[in-house]
Amino acid sequence: MEVLKTLIIGSGPAGYTAAIYAARADLKPVLYTGMEPGGQLTTTTEVDNFPGYPEGVDGPTMMVQLQQQAERFGTEVRIEMIERVELATSTGGIHKAFTAGGTEIHAQTIIISTGATAKYLGLPSEQRLRGGGVSACAVCDGFFYKGQDVAIVGGGDTAAEEATYLAKICSKVTMLVRKDKMRASKAMQHRVTNTSNIDLRYNTEIDEVLGNQVVEGLRMKNNQTQETEEIAITGLFIAIGHKPNTEIFKGQLDMDEAGYLITQGKTTKTNLPGVFASGDVQDKEYRQAVTAAGTGCMAALDAERYLQEIES
Ligand code: NDP
């Protein structure tokens, strides 16, 4: 059985950046892409905030370029899903991974970059208009709605932060919170209530997103009175949380209560030797392509140092 120096799981900015660094360090990485090659950025249109693209770049193009850059230095990219892992618990131990197709892979180090998946409401009209005005990332897409009226759903810290971010760009932000209170911290709630162009609606849910090709409006419903109201908007932001893709590591790696992998201090080390985590799978706070890429780089450097230590 072939024993890889480095197995990378996940193909977003974190995974590909880890691959670029690991390949250049001669670790001959093999990267498994998972079910959504390219990760969350492939669901975005224009990426305007990744340094080095003065004209912006569309998400899928950027991910193809990252893959090409990783392959240029010898990364082997396999379009398949890792379904199960058996992680070694001792230093120098061999980690095992199993693909959906039944292949068994052995590796001295594993870099986990499986990302997180934004939660959506699940309404048919919302799903149909994803990419046509429905977005799960205000920082990524808010700028496209400059000077326009938008809405945001959610009452947590993300929704509160994104609502105030959008309020600086857009003319009006209608914020829909399904309960009679917000879950966000008091400080974030104050920022929302002190922003004059945020129209905060409690006990309010989306009945339907209106529009054929692009978002044109919203029908919302007060869940106490059952009254409905239609408003005109061009952008709808869903901020009801993310789910880290960590199911296959449950019981083996330390996670927080929401399932995010826990890394040690400023490193990408997990609780197991030779297993590193980078990108959104270990970050519920920043969640940007550039921060994911940064931690991907760190994970490759941490893996390289670990291999040097066990081989010396
Ligand atoms: P949360 O899980 O904290 O909040 C999700 C929000 O979405 C809740 O208000 C919830 O409502 C609402 N919601 C969930 N499902 C639906 C639905 N189907 N329809 C309508 N509303 C729905 O997620 P966040 O992403 O906000 O935050 C995740 C974590 O990250 C938290 O621990 C947060 O504190 C942290 N964070 C910290 C930041 C910071 O410190 N700067 C910034 C961003 C996040 P309900 O309350 O009714 O369940």
Short mmCIF file of C-alpha atoms and ligand atoms in Angstrom, two decimals:
data_model
loop_
_atom_site.label_atom_id
_atom_site.label_comp_id
_atom_site.label_asym_id
_atom_site.label_seq_id
_atom_site.Cartn_x
_atom_site.Cartn_y
_atom_site.Cartn_z
CA MET A 1 0.00 0.00 0.00
CA GLU A 2 1.31 3.44 -1.00
CA VAL A 3 1.89 5.74 1.98
CA LEU A 4 1.42 9.41 1.06
CA LYS A 5 3.36 12.09 2.83
CA THR A 6 0.37 14.43 2.69
CA LEU A 7 -3.27 13.85 1.93
CA ILE A 8 -5.40 16.96 1.50
CA ILE A 9 -9.16 16.68 1.82
CA GLY A 10 -11.13 19.52 0.23
CA SER A 11 -10.73 21.75 -2.80
CA GLY A 12 -11.54 25.30 -1.74
CA PRO A 13 -8.94 28.07 -1.36
CA ALA A 14 -7.59 26.42 1.82
CA GLY A 15 -7.09 22.99 0.23
CA TYR A 16 -5.49 24.29 -2.96
CA THR A 17 -3.20 26.70 -1.12
CA ALA A 18 -2.11 23.87 1.18
CA ALA A 19 -1.47 21.83 -1.99
CA ILE A 20 0.65 24.56 -3.61
CA TYR A 21 2.85 24.85 -0.52
CA ALA A 22 3.02 21.09 0.14
CA ALA A 23 3.89 20.33 -3.49
CA ARG A 24 6.64 22.97 -3.55
CA ALA A 25 8.02 21.39 -0.34
CA ASP A 26 8.19 18.08 -2.23
CA LEU A 27 5.53 16.41 -0.07
CA LYS A 28 3.85 15.07 -3.25
CA PRO A 29 0.35 15.84 -1.99
CA VAL A 30 -2.75 14.10 -3.21
CA LEU A 31 -5.89 16.24 -2.97
CA TYR A 32 -9.39 14.78 -2.88
CA THR A 33 -11.88 17.36 -4.09
CA GLY A 34 -15.10 16.12 -2.50
CA MET A 35 -18.53 16.45 -4.08
CA GLU A 36 -18.28 20.16 -4.87
CA PRO A 37 -14.88 20.65 -6.56
CA GLY A 38 -13.75 24.21 -5.90
CA GLY A 39 -15.92 24.59 -2.81
CA GLN A 40 -18.19 27.48 -1.88
CA LEU A 41 -16.57 29.95 -4.28
CA THR A 42 -17.95 28.03 -7.23
CA THR A 43 -21.40 29.18 -6.14
CA THR A 44 -20.34 32.85 -6.26
CA THR A 45 -20.20 34.96 -9.36
CA GLU A 46 -17.69 37.79 -9.08
CA VAL A 47 -14.89 37.72 -6.47
CA ASP A 48 -13.69 41.30 -6.01
CA ASN A 49 -11.91 41.05 -2.67
CA PHE A 50 -9.17 38.49 -3.32
CA PRO A 51 -5.86 40.39 -3.50
CA GLY A 52 -4.14 40.33 -6.87
CA TYR A 53 -7.22 40.52 -9.10
CA PRO A 54 -7.63 44.25 -9.79
CA GLU A 55 -10.53 43.61 -12.18
CA GLY A 56 -12.10 40.89 -10.01
CA VAL A 57 -12.47 37.27 -11.03
CA ASP A 58 -15.44 34.95 -11.12
CA GLY A 59 -15.41 32.27 -8.43
CA PRO A 60 -15.27 29.18 -10.70
CA THR A 61 -12.41 30.68 -12.77
CA MET A 62 -10.42 31.43 -9.66
CA MET A 63 -10.84 27.86 -8.43
CA VAL A 64 -9.70 26.41 -11.78
CA GLN A 65 -6.64 28.66 -11.63
CA LEU A 66 -5.87 27.56 -8.06
CA GLN A 67 -6.15 23.93 -9.16
CA GLN A 68 -3.80 24.55 -12.12
CA GLN A 69 -1.32 26.26 -9.83
CA ALA A 70 -1.39 23.32 -7.41
CA GLU A 71 -1.00 20.83 -10.28
CA ARG A 72 1.88 22.79 -11.78
CA PHE A 73 4.02 21.81 -8.78
CA GLY A 74 2.95 18.16 -8.84
CA THR A 75 -0.23 17.95 -6.76
CA GLU A 76 -2.37 15.01 -7.82
CA VAL A 77 -6.02 16.06 -7.81
CA ARG A 78 -8.58 13.28 -7.52
CA ILE A 79 -12.25 14.08 -8.04
CA GLU A 80 -13.70 11.87 -5.38
CA MET A 81 -15.16 11.96 -1.91
CA ILE A 82 -13.46 10.75 1.26
CA GLU A 83 -16.17 8.90 3.11
CA ARG A 84 -14.44 7.66 6.25
CA VAL A 85 -11.19 8.11 8.12
CA GLU A 86 -9.27 6.14 10.75
CA LEU A 87 -6.85 8.61 12.26
CA ALA A 88 -3.74 7.44 14.09
CA THR A 89 -3.45 8.71 17.64
CA SER A 90 0.32 8.40 18.12
CA THR A 91 3.12 10.55 16.69
CA GLY A 92 4.39 9.01 13.47
CA GLY A 93 1.28 6.83 13.12
CA ILE A 94 -0.26 6.24 9.69
CA HIS A 95 -3.66 7.78 9.04
CA LYS A 96 -6.16 5.94 6.86
CA ALA A 97 -8.83 7.38 4.60
CA PHE A 98 -11.42 5.56 2.52
CA THR A 99 -13.08 6.90 -0.61
CA ALA A 100 -16.72 6.47 -1.56
CA GLY A 101 -15.48 4.17 -4.32
CA GLY A 102 -13.75 1.86 -1.83
CA THR A 103 -10.10 2.96 -2.25
CA GLU A 104 -8.01 2.92 0.93
CA ILE A 105 -5.36 5.64 1.29
CA HIS A 106 -2.58 5.74 3.86
CA ALA A 107 -0.91 9.02 4.76
CA GLN A 108 1.62 10.36 7.23
CA THR A 109 -0.16 13.71 7.42
CA ILE A 110 -3.68 14.83 6.61
CA ILE A 111 -4.75 18.41 5.94
CA ILE A 112 -8.47 18.83 6.41
CA SER A 113 -9.97 21.65 4.32
CA THR A 114 -13.50 20.36 3.94
CA GLY A 115 -15.06 23.78 4.51
CA ALA A 116 -18.49 24.68 5.71
CA THR A 117 -21.81 24.83 3.95
CA ALA A 118 -24.08 27.84 4.25
CA LYS A 119 -27.55 26.97 5.43
CA TYR A 120 -30.46 28.05 3.26
CA LEU A 121 -34.14 28.30 4.09
CA GLY A 122 -35.09 25.65 1.54
CA LEU A 123 -37.88 27.60 -0.17
CA PRO A 124 -38.17 26.68 -3.89
CA SER A 125 -38.14 30.38 -4.90
CA GLU A 126 -34.99 30.94 -2.83
CA GLN A 127 -33.19 27.97 -4.42
CA ARG A 128 -34.23 29.01 -7.93
CA LEU A 129 -32.79 32.51 -7.47
CA ARG A 130 -29.44 31.51 -5.93
CA GLY A 131 -26.89 33.39 -8.03
CA GLY A 132 -29.70 35.63 -9.28
CA GLY A 133 -29.80 37.89 -6.23
CA VAL A 134 -29.95 35.33 -3.41
CA SER A 135 -26.60 35.09 -1.63
CA ALA A 136 -25.25 33.67 1.62
CA CYS A 137 -22.32 36.09 1.84
CA ALA A 138 -22.82 39.84 2.23
CA VAL A 139 -19.10 40.58 2.27
CA CYS A 140 -18.71 38.72 -1.06
CA ASP A 141 -21.75 40.03 -2.89
CA GLY A 142 -23.01 43.14 -1.07
CA PHE A 143 -21.17 45.54 -3.35
CA PHE A 144 -23.29 44.46 -6.34
CA TYR A 145 -26.31 46.03 -4.61
CA LYS A 146 -24.75 49.43 -4.00
CA GLY A 147 -27.46 52.07 -3.54
CA GLN A 148 -30.24 49.47 -3.79
CA ASP A 149 -32.76 47.99 -1.36
CA VAL A 150 -31.95 44.53 0.00
CA ALA A 151 -33.13 42.17 2.73
CA ILE A 152 -31.33 39.83 5.11
CA VAL A 153 -32.68 36.86 7.06
CA GLY A 154 -31.34 35.78 10.46
CA GLY A 155 -30.91 37.06 13.98
CA GLY A 156 -27.44 35.82 14.97
CA ASP A 157 -24.09 37.62 15.03
CA THR A 158 -23.50 36.93 11.34
CA ALA A 159 -26.84 38.44 10.31
CA ALA A 160 -26.31 41.45 12.56
CA GLU A 161 -22.77 42.01 11.29
CA GLU A 162 -23.79 41.56 7.65
CA ALA A 163 -26.84 43.82 8.05
CA THR A 164 -24.67 46.69 9.32
CA TYR A 165 -22.13 45.98 6.56
CA LEU A 166 -24.88 46.10 3.92
CA ALA A 167 -26.38 49.25 5.45
CA LYS A 168 -23.18 51.12 4.57
CA ILE A 169 -23.47 50.13 0.90
CA CYS A 170 -27.19 49.80 0.25
CA SER A 171 -29.93 52.38 0.59
CA LYS A 172 -32.14 50.21 2.81
CA VAL A 173 -31.79 46.84 4.53
CA THR A 174 -34.88 45.00 5.71
CA MET A 175 -33.83 42.50 8.38
CA LEU A 176 -36.11 39.55 9.05
CA VAL A 177 -35.85 37.82 12.45
CA ARG A 178 -38.16 34.88 12.99
CA LYS A 179 -38.48 35.26 16.78
CA ASP A 180 -39.36 38.26 18.93
CA LYS A 181 -35.68 38.65 19.82
CA MET A 182 -32.27 38.35 18.23
CA ARG A 183 -29.71 35.74 19.15
CA ALA A 184 -26.82 38.12 18.38
CA SER A 185 -24.71 39.62 21.17
CA LYS A 186 -26.12 42.76 22.80
CA ALA A 187 -23.34 44.86 21.25
CA MET A 188 -24.23 43.65 17.76
CA GLN A 189 -27.95 44.19 18.43
CA HIS A 190 -27.22 47.78 19.41
CA ARG A 191 -25.33 48.33 16.19
CA VAL A 192 -28.34 47.09 14.25
CA THR A 193 -30.91 49.15 16.13
CA ASN A 194 -28.70 52.26 15.92
CA THR A 195 -28.42 52.05 12.14
CA SER A 196 -31.12 54.21 10.64
CA ASN A 197 -31.46 52.43 7.28
CA ILE A 198 -32.01 48.97 8.78
CA ASP A 199 -35.71 48.16 8.99
CA LEU A 200 -35.79 45.44 11.66
CA ARG A 201 -38.79 43.11 11.56
CA TYR A 202 -39.28 40.63 14.39
CA ASN A 203 -41.56 37.57 14.15
CA THR A 204 -41.14 37.77 10.41
CA GLU A 205 -40.37 35.02 7.90
CA ILE A 206 -40.12 34.84 4.14
CA ASP A 207 -43.20 33.52 2.41
CA GLU A 208 -41.76 33.76 -1.10
CA VAL A 209 -38.90 35.37 -2.98
CA LEU A 210 -40.35 37.21 -5.96
CA GLY A 211 -38.81 37.39 -9.43
CA ASN A 212 -38.25 35.11 -12.42
CA GLN A 213 -34.58 35.41 -13.45
CA VAL A 214 -33.46 37.78 -10.70
CA VAL A 215 -34.77 38.84 -7.31
CA GLU A 216 -37.36 41.58 -7.63
CA GLY A 217 -39.01 41.45 -4.25
CA LEU A 218 -40.08 39.53 -1.22
CA ARG A 219 -43.35 38.48 0.31
CA MET A 220 -42.87 38.29 4.06
CA LYS A 221 -45.21 37.05 6.73
CA ASN A 222 -45.60 38.06 10.36
CA ASN A 223 -45.83 34.66 12.10
CA GLN A 224 -47.91 36.13 14.95
CA THR A 225 -50.59 37.93 12.97
CA GLN A 226 -50.18 35.88 9.72
CA GLU A 227 -50.28 39.19 7.83
CA THR A 228 -48.26 39.27 4.63
CA GLU A 229 -46.49 42.21 3.02
CA GLU A 230 -44.61 42.58 -0.24
CA ILE A 231 -41.50 44.73 -0.58
CA ALA A 232 -39.30 45.47 -3.61
CA ILE A 233 -35.66 44.38 -3.23
CA THR A 234 -32.88 43.36 -5.62
CA GLY A 235 -30.77 41.30 -3.23
CA LEU A 236 -31.60 38.77 -0.53
CA PHE A 237 -28.94 37.64 1.94
CA ILE A 238 -29.40 34.46 3.91
CA ALA A 239 -27.46 34.56 7.19
CA ILE A 240 -28.91 31.72 9.24
CA GLY A 241 -25.65 29.94 9.99
CA HIS A 242 -23.17 27.54 8.44
CA LYS A 243 -22.60 23.85 8.98
CA PRO A 244 -18.96 22.74 9.04
CA ASN A 245 -18.30 19.62 6.99
CA THR A 246 -16.88 17.54 9.82
CA GLU A 247 -19.27 14.59 10.01
CA ILE A 248 -16.58 12.02 9.11
CA PHE A 249 -14.26 13.22 11.88
CA LYS A 250 -16.78 12.98 14.73
CA GLY A 251 -15.43 10.98 17.67
CA GLN A 252 -11.83 11.31 16.42
CA LEU A 253 -11.08 15.04 16.35
CA ASP A 254 -11.93 17.71 18.91
CA MET A 255 -14.73 20.01 17.77
CA ASP A 256 -16.67 22.84 19.33
CA GLU A 257 -20.39 22.56 20.04
CA ALA A 258 -21.22 23.63 16.47
CA GLY A 259 -18.91 21.00 14.95
CA TYR A 260 -16.00 23.26 13.93
CA LEU A 261 -12.57 21.60 14.31
CA ILE A 262 -10.51 23.00 17.15
CA THR A 263 -6.93 23.98 16.33
CA GLN A 264 -4.17 24.69 18.82
CA GLY A 265 -3.22 28.33 19.41
CA LYS A 266 -2.03 30.05 16.27
CA THR A 267 -1.29 26.75 14.51
CA THR A 268 -3.43 24.47 12.35
CA LYS A 269 -2.70 21.44 14.59
CA THR A 270 -5.70 19.42 15.70
CA ASN A 271 -5.66 17.20 18.79
CA LEU A 272 -4.07 14.37 16.77
CA PRO A 273 -0.43 14.38 15.62
CA GLY A 274 -0.05 14.80 11.88
CA VAL A 275 -3.62 16.01 11.35
CA PHE A 276 -4.08 19.68 10.47
CA ALA A 277 -7.15 21.78 9.74
CA SER A 278 -7.42 24.87 7.55
CA GLY A 279 -10.13 27.10 6.11
CA ASP A 280 -13.77 27.39 7.12
CA VAL A 281 -13.82 23.95 8.72
CA GLN A 282 -11.96 25.54 11.67
CA ASP A 283 -13.08 29.17 11.28
CA LYS A 284 -16.57 30.43 12.00
CA GLU A 285 -15.47 34.01 12.39
CA TYR A 286 -13.72 35.29 9.25
CA ARG A 287 -14.77 32.80 6.53
CA GLN A 288 -13.07 34.63 3.65
CA ALA A 289 -11.28 33.06 0.67
CA VAL A 290 -8.12 34.92 1.55
CA THR A 291 -8.14 33.87 5.21
CA ALA A 292 -8.86 30.28 4.17
CA ALA A 293 -5.91 30.42 1.77
CA GLY A 294 -3.74 31.80 4.57
CA THR A 295 -4.53 28.92 6.90
CA GLY A 296 -4.03 26.46 4.02
CA CYS A 297 -0.49 27.76 3.71
CA MET A 298 -0.04 27.40 7.48
CA ALA A 299 -1.30 23.81 7.41
CA ALA A 300 1.22 22.82 4.72
CA LEU A 301 4.05 24.42 6.71
CA ASP A 302 2.86 22.67 9.89
CA ALA A 303 2.71 19.34 8.03
CA GLU A 304 6.20 19.84 6.61
CA ARG A 305 7.63 20.59 10.07
CA TYR A 306 5.86 17.59 11.57
CA LEU A 307 7.34 15.30 8.90
CA GLN A 308 10.80 16.74 9.50
CA GLU A 309 10.42 16.07 13.23
CA ILE A 310 9.33 12.45 12.89
CA GLU A 311 11.95 11.71 10.25
CA SER A 312 14.86 13.23 12.19
P1 NDP B 1 -26.31 31.38 14.67
O1 NDP B 1 -26.59 29.92 14.69
O2 NDP B 1 -25.74 32.00 15.89
O3 NDP B 1 -27.64 32.18 14.32
C1 NDP B 1 -28.48 31.79 13.30
C2 NDP B 1 -29.64 32.74 13.22
O4 NDP B 1 -30.43 32.36 12.09
C3 NDP B 1 -30.55 32.71 14.42
O5 NDP B 1 -31.05 33.99 14.68
C4 NDP B 1 -31.66 31.77 13.99
O6 NDP B 1 -32.91 32.03 14.58
C5 NDP B 1 -31.76 32.11 12.52
N1 NDP B 1 -32.33 31.01 11.75
C6 NDP B 1 -31.92 29.73 11.70
N2 NDP B 1 -32.69 29.02 10.85
C7 NDP B 1 -33.61 29.89 10.36
C8 NDP B 1 -34.68 29.77 9.43
N3 NDP B 1 -34.95 28.60 8.84
N4 NDP B 1 -35.42 30.86 9.18
C9 NDP B 1 -35.14 32.04 9.76
N5 NDP B 1 -34.14 32.23 10.64
C10 NDP B 1 -33.38 31.16 10.93
O7 NDP B 1 -25.35 31.58 13.36
P2 NDP B 1 -24.37 32.75 13.02
O8 NDP B 1 -23.82 32.43 11.68
O9 NDP B 1 -24.98 34.06 13.21
O10 NDP B 1 -23.17 32.61 14.07
C11 NDP B 1 -22.45 31.36 14.22
C12 NDP B 1 -21.44 31.52 15.34
O11 NDP B 1 -20.39 32.43 14.93
C13 NDP B 1 -22.02 32.09 16.61
O12 NDP B 1 -21.39 31.49 17.71
C14 NDP B 1 -21.66 33.55 16.54
O13 NDP B 1 -21.58 34.17 17.80
C15 NDP B 1 -20.28 33.49 15.85
N6 NDP B 1 -19.99 34.73 15.12
C16 NDP B 1 -19.26 35.69 15.75
C17 NDP B 1 -18.97 36.86 15.12
C18 NDP B 1 -18.17 37.88 15.85
O14 NDP B 1 -17.88 37.68 17.02
N7 NDP B 1 -17.78 38.95 15.21
C19 NDP B 1 -19.41 37.17 13.76
C20 NDP B 1 -20.20 36.11 13.18
C21 NDP B 1 -20.47 34.95 13.86
P3 NDP B 1 -33.30 31.54 16.06
O15 NDP B 1 -32.55 32.42 17.00
O16 NDP B 1 -34.76 31.72 16.06
O17 NDP B 1 -32.89 30.09 16.16
#
